C-alpha positions in Angstrom: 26.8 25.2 5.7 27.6 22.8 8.4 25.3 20.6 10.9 25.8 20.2 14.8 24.5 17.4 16.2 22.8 18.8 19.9 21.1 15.5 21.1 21.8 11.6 20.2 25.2 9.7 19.8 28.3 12.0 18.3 26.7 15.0 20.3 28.7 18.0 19.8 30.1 17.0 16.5 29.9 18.9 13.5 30.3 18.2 10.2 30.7 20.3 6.7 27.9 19.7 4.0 30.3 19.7 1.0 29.0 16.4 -0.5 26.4 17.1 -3.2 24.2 14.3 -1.4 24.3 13.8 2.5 22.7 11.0 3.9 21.3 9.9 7.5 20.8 6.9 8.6 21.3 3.6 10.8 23.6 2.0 7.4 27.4 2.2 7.7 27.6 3.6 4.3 25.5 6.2 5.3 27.1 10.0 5.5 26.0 10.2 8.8 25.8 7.2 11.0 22.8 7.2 13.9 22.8 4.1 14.8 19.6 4.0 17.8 16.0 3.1 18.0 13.7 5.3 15.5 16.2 5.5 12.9 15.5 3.6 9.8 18.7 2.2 7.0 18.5 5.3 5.3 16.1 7.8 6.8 16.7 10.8 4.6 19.1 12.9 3.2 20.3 16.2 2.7 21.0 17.7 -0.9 21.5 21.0 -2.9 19.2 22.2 -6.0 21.3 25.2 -7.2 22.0 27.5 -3.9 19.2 26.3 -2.0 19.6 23.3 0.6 16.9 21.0 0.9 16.2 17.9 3.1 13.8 14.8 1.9 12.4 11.5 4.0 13.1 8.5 2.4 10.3 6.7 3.3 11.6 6.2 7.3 9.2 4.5 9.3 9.2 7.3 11.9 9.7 10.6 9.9 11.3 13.9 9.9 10.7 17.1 12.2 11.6 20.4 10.9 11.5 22.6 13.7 8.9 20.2 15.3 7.0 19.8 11.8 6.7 16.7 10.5 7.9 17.1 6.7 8.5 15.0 3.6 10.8 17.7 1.9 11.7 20.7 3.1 13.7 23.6 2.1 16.6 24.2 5.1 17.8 27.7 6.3 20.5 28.3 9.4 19.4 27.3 12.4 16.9 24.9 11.3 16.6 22.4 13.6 16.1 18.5 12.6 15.0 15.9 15.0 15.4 12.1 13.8 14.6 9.8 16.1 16.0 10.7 19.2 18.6 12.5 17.5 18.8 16.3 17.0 20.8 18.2 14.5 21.2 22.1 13.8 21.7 23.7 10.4 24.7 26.0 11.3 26.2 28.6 8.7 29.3 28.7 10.6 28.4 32.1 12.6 28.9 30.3 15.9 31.5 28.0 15.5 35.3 28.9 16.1 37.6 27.4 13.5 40.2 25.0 15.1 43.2 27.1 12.7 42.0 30.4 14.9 42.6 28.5 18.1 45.3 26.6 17.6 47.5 29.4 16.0 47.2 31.3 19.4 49.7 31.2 22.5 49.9 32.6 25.3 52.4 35.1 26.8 55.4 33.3 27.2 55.2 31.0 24.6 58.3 30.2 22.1 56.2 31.0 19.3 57.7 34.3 17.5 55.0 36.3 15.2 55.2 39.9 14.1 53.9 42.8 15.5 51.2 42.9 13.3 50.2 39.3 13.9 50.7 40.1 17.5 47.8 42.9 17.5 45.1 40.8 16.2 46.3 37.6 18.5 46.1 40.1 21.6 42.4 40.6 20.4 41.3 37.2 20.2 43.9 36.0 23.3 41.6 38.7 25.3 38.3 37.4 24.3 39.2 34.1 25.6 40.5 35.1 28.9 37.0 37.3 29.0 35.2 33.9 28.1 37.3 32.0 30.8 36.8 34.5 33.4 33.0 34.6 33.5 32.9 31.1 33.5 35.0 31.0 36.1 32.7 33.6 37.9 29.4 31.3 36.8 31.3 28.7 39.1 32.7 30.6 41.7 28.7 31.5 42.3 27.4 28.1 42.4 30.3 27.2 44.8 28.9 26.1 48.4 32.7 27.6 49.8 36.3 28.3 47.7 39.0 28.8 49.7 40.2 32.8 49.5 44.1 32.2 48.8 43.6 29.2 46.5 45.0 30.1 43.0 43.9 29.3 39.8 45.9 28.3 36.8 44.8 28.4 33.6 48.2 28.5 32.0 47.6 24.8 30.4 44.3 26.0 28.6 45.9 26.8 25.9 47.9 23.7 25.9 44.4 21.1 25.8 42.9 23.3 22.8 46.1 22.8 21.0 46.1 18.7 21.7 42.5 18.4 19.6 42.6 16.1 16.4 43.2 17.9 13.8 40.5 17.0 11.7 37.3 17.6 14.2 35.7 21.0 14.8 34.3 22.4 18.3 31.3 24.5 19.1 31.9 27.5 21.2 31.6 26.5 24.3 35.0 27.4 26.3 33.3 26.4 29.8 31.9 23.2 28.7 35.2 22.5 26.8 38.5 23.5 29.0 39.4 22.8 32.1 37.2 24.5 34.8 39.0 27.2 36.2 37.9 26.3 40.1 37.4 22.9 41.4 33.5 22.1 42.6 32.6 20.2 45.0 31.9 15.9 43.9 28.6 16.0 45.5 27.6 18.8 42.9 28.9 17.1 40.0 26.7 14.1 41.4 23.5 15.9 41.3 24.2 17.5 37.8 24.3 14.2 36.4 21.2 13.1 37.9 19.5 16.5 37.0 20.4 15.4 33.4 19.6 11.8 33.2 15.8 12.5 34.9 15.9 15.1 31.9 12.6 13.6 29.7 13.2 12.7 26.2 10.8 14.2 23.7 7.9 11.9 22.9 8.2 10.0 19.5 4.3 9.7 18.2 3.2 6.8 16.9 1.3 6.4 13.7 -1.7 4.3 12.2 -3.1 2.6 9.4 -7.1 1.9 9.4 -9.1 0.4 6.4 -12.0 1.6 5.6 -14.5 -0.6 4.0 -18.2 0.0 2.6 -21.2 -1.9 1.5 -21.5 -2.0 -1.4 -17.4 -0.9 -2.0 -16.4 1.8 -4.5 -17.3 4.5 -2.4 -15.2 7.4 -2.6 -13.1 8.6 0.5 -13.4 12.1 1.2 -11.1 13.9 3.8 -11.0 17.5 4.5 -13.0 17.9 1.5 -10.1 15.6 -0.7 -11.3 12.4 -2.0 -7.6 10.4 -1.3 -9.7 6.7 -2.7 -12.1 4.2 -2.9 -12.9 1.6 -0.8 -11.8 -0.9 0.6 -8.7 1.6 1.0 -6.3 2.2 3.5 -5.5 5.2 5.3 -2.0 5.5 6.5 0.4 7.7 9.1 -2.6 8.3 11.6 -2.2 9.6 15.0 -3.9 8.2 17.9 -7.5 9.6 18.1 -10.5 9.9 16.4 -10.9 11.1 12.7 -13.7 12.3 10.6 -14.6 10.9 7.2 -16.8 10.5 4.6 -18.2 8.3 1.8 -19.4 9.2 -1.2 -21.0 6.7 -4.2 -23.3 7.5 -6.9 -27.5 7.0 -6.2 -26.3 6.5 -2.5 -26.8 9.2 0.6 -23.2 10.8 1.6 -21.9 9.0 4.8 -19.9 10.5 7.5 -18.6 9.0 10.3 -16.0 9.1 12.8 -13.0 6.6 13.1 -11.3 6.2 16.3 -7.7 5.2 15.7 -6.2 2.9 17.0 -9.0 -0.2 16.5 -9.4 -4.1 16.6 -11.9 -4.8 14.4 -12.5 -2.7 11.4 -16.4 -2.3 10.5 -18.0 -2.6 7.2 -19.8 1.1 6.8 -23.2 0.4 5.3 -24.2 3.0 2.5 -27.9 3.6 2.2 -30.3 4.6 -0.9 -30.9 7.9 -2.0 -34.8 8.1 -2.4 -36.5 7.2 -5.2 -34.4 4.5 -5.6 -35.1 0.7 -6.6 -33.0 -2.2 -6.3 -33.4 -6.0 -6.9 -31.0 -8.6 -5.4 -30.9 -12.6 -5.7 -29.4 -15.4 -4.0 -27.6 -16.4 -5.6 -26.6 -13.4 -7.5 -26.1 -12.8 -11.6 -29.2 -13.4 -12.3 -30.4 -12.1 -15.7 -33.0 -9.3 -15.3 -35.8 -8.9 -17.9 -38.9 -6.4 -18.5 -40.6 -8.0 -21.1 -39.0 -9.6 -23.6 -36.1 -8.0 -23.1 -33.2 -8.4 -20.8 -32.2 -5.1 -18.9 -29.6 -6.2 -16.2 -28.1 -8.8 -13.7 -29.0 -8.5 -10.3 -27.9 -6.9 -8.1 -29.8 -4.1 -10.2 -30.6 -0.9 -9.4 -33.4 1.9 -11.6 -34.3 4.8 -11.4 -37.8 5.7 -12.0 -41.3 7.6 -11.0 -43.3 6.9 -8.5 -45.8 3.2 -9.3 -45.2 -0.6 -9.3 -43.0 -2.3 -11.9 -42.9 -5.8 -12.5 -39.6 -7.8 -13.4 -38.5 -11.2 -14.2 -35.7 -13.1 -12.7 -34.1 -16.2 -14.3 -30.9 -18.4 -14.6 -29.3 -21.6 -16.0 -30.1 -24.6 -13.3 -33.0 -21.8 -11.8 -36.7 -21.9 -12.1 -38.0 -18.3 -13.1 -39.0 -15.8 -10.5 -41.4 -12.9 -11.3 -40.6 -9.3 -8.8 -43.2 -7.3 -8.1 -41.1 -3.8 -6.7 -43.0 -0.3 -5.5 -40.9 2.8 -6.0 -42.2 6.3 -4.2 -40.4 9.1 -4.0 -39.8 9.2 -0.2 -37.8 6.4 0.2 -35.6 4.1 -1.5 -37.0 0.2 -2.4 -35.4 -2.8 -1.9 -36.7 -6.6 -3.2 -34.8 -9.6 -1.8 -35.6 -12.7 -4.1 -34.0 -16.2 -3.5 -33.7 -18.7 -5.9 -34.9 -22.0 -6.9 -33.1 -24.9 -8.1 -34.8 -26.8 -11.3 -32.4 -29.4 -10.9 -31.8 -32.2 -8.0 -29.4 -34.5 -6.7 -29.4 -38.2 -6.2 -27.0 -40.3 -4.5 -27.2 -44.2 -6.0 -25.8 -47.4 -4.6 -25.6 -50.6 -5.9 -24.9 -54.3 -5.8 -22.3 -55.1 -6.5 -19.6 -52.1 -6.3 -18.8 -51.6 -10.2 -22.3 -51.8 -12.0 -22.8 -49.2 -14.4 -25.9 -46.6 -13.6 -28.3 -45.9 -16.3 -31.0 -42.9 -15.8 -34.0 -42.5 -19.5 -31.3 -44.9 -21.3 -28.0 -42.7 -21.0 -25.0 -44.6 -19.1 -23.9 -42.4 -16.3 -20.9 -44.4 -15.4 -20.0 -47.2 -12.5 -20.8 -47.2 -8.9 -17.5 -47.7 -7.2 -16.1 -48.6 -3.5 -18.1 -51.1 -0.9 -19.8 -50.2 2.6 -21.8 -53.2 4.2 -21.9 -55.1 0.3 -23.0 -52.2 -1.2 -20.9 -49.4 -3.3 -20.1 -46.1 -2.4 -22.8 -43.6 -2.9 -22.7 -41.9 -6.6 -23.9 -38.8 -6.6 -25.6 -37.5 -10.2 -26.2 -33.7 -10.1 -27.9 -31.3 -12.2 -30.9 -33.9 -13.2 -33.9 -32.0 -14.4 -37.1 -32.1 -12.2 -39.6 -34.8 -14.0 -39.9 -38.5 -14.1 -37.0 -40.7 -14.6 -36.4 -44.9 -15.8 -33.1 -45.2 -13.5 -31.7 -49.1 -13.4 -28.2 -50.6 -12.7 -26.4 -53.2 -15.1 -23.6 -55.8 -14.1 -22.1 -58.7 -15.6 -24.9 -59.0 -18.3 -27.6 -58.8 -15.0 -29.9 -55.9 -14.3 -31.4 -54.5 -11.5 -35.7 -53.9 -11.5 -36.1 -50.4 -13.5 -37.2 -47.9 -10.9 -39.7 -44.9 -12.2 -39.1 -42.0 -9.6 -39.7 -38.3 -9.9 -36.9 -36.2 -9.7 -37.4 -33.7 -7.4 -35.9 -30.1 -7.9 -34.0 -28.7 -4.9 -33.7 -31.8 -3.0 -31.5 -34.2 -2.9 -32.6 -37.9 -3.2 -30.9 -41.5 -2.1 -31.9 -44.5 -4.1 -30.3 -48.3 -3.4 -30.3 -51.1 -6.7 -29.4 -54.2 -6.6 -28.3 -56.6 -9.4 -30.4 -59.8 -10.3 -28.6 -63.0 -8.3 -27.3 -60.7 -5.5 -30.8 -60.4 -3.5 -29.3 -62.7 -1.0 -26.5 -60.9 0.0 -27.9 -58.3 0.9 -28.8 -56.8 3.9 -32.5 -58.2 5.3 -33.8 -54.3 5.7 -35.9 -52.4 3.0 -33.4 -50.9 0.2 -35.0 -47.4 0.4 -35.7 -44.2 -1.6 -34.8 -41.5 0.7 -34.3 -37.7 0.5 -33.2 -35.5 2.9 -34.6 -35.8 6.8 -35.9 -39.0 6.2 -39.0 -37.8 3.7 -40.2 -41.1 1.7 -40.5 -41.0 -2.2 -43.0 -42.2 -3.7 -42.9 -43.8 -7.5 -45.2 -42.2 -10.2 -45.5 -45.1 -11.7 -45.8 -48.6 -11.1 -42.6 -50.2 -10.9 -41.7 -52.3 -14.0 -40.7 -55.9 -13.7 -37.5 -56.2 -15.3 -34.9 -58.0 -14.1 -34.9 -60.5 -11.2 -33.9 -57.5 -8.9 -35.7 -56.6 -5.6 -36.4 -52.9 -5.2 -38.3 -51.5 -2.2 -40.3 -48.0 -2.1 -41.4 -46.5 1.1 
């Protein structure tokens, strides 16, 4: 078997497939070098299992046509054609190709060359279908002519002389007219308009391929196409052509989706998967919360049940949480969905002190020093995770103390508090020292404040 190349760069060259492994591509160690747009380092390559010839993609960015089929692997047969980029190559099985030896062993009448009679015989033969080639190529011109003068001769007696002068080593497709010299001189105008005629010739369209992800809420929804399920989502579908495509998703206790993609897109959309009926779900913010019935823990939320039709109660909880109780209504109709947001039981408080470097202390238990200085103060420390209740919070320095505030912790929120070490009252700064929370909201002290230490310490 050998290949023609019909369109792209080395058109007109053929080569012999004798190599157990031919391969195509834009690499210089490839078998066949096409170096042009479309064509990737190694785009694929030609091999033999047994007798039969098969061609395979190497993963090339633009693919293979068979006979205008886009292929991965493919068996080959004569005449198959193969189009790679904007090259085109022919499976040939050497039917339609003249070997070079048959040409160049002929002469003309009048050559030096002696052969036998025999030789002669079967050299007339082929000598005469060449001159029958010639001839009606030389008629195909003679019609197209615009005028040929009648007494103008043609020679054709150095023919034989330009097949001989071929390398050696290349072989030609039949195509005498295309090949020799033309037996009757045209016109330069015509030759003009040929060439234009073949450069406004349109190249075949390369088409260009996709990739779209498709994405579900909740994910883990199986993606169906043409009745295949190819994945789950979030996956990626790849080699699309332009247009729109039909899908569908598919997850357990959840209604089968379909919908139509259009290709190629900006922004890819989350596809929201809906309930089957009879359904319930609970989720939290935050989620992971521990779900319980009872006494006995069932689930994290999200969580999702199956069950007849009536109202089922559920308890929500979680470390740093206060408990939630869920009330949720199932009928068989339509699926039911709880939303339940959660509750701190702990809050935050920011304390400053003065000096910067007095050690906080909050029910006895040292919670370290109060560092930095903004207007004689320290940087705020922030404590976080302290338990909703009432609290004996006071600041130590130097063998000084600050008045012992009693505040209430509140859960949720988070809560500013100023102290200031006995001997410093003067230095600082002639407004309030405040107990603040967020937007402003005053705190008020539980309990009187006790008078211990020289320290001043103002609630609002």
């Amino acid at each position: 078997m050998k290949i023609r190349i019909l369109e792209g760069p080395h058109v007109g060259k053929i080569l012999d497939l004798r190599n157990e492994e031919f391969i195509i591509g834009r690499d210089k160690e490839c078998t066949l070098q096409l170096d042009v747009d479309g064509v990737s380092r190694k785009h694929c390559r030609i091999f033999r299992e047994g007798a039969i010839l098969i061609i395979e993609d190497n993963d090339s960015t633009n693919g293979i046509r068979v006979n205008g089929e886009k292929v991965k692997r493919k068996t080959l047969a004569a005449n198959d054609k193969i189009r790679i980029g904007k090259s085109l190559i022919m499976l040939s099985d050497d039917r339609d190709i003249i070997e070079e030896s048959a040409i160049s062993n002929f002469t003309f009448e009048g050559s030096e060359t002696a052969e036998t009679e025999n030789d002669n015989s079967g050299k007339a033969i082929l000598a005469a279908v060449i001159v029958v080639v010639l001839v009606l190529g030389g008629l195909f011109a003679l019609i197209n002519m615009e005028e040929v003068d009648p007494e103008e001769v043609v020679e054709i007696s150095n023919s034989n002389k330009a097949l001989n002068q071929l390398d050696a080593e290349e072989e030609i497709p039949l195509d005498p007219v295309a090949k020799s010299a033309s037996p009757v001189p045209q016109d330069e105008d015509e030759d003009e308009e040929e060439e234009e005629e073949e450069e406004e010739k349109p190249e075949e369209a390369i088409i260009e391929m996709h990739s779209y992800m498709v994405k579900s809420n909740p994910s883990g929804a199986d993606v169906i196409i043409n009745g295949e399920t190819v994945g789950q989502t979030p996956y990626v579908m790849q080699d699309l052509p332009e247009g729109a495509h039909a899908i569908e998703l598919k997850k357990t206790d959840y209604a089968i989706k379909k919908e139509v993609i259009q290709v190629p897109v900006r922004d890819v959309k989350t596809i929201d998967l809906e309930l089957e009926a009879g359904i319930g779900l609970i989720r939290s913010t935050p989620s992971n919360m521990a779900v319980s019935r009872g006494h006995q823990v069932i689930g994290k939320t999200p969580f999702k049940f199956k069950a007849g039709t009536g109202k089922y109660e559920f308890k929500l909880s979680g470390v740093g949480y206060n408990d939630e109780d869920v009330e949720i209504f199932l009928n068989k109709f339509k699926a039911s969905i709880k939303e339940v947001r959660m509750d701190k039981s702990t809050g935050t408080l920011s304390i400053r002190v003065m000096p910067s470097g007095a050690v906080i202390f909050i029910d006895g238990f040292s919670k370290g020093k109060a560092l930095g200085e903004v207007n004689e103060f320290s940087k705020p420390k922030t404590l976080h995770g302290l338990k909703g209740r009432g609290s004996r919070i006071w600041a130590e320095y130097d063998g000084k103390m600050s008045q012992i505030v009693m505040m209430t912790i509140k859960s949720g929120q988070h809560q500013n508090l100023k102290l200031v070490i006995e001997g410093f009252e003067n230095k600082a700064p002639k407004n309030k020292v405040k107990v603040k929370v967020k937007k402003e909201a005053p705190v008020k002290a539980d309990n009187p404040i006790e008078k211990k230490g020289g320290g001043a310490v103002e609630l609002d």
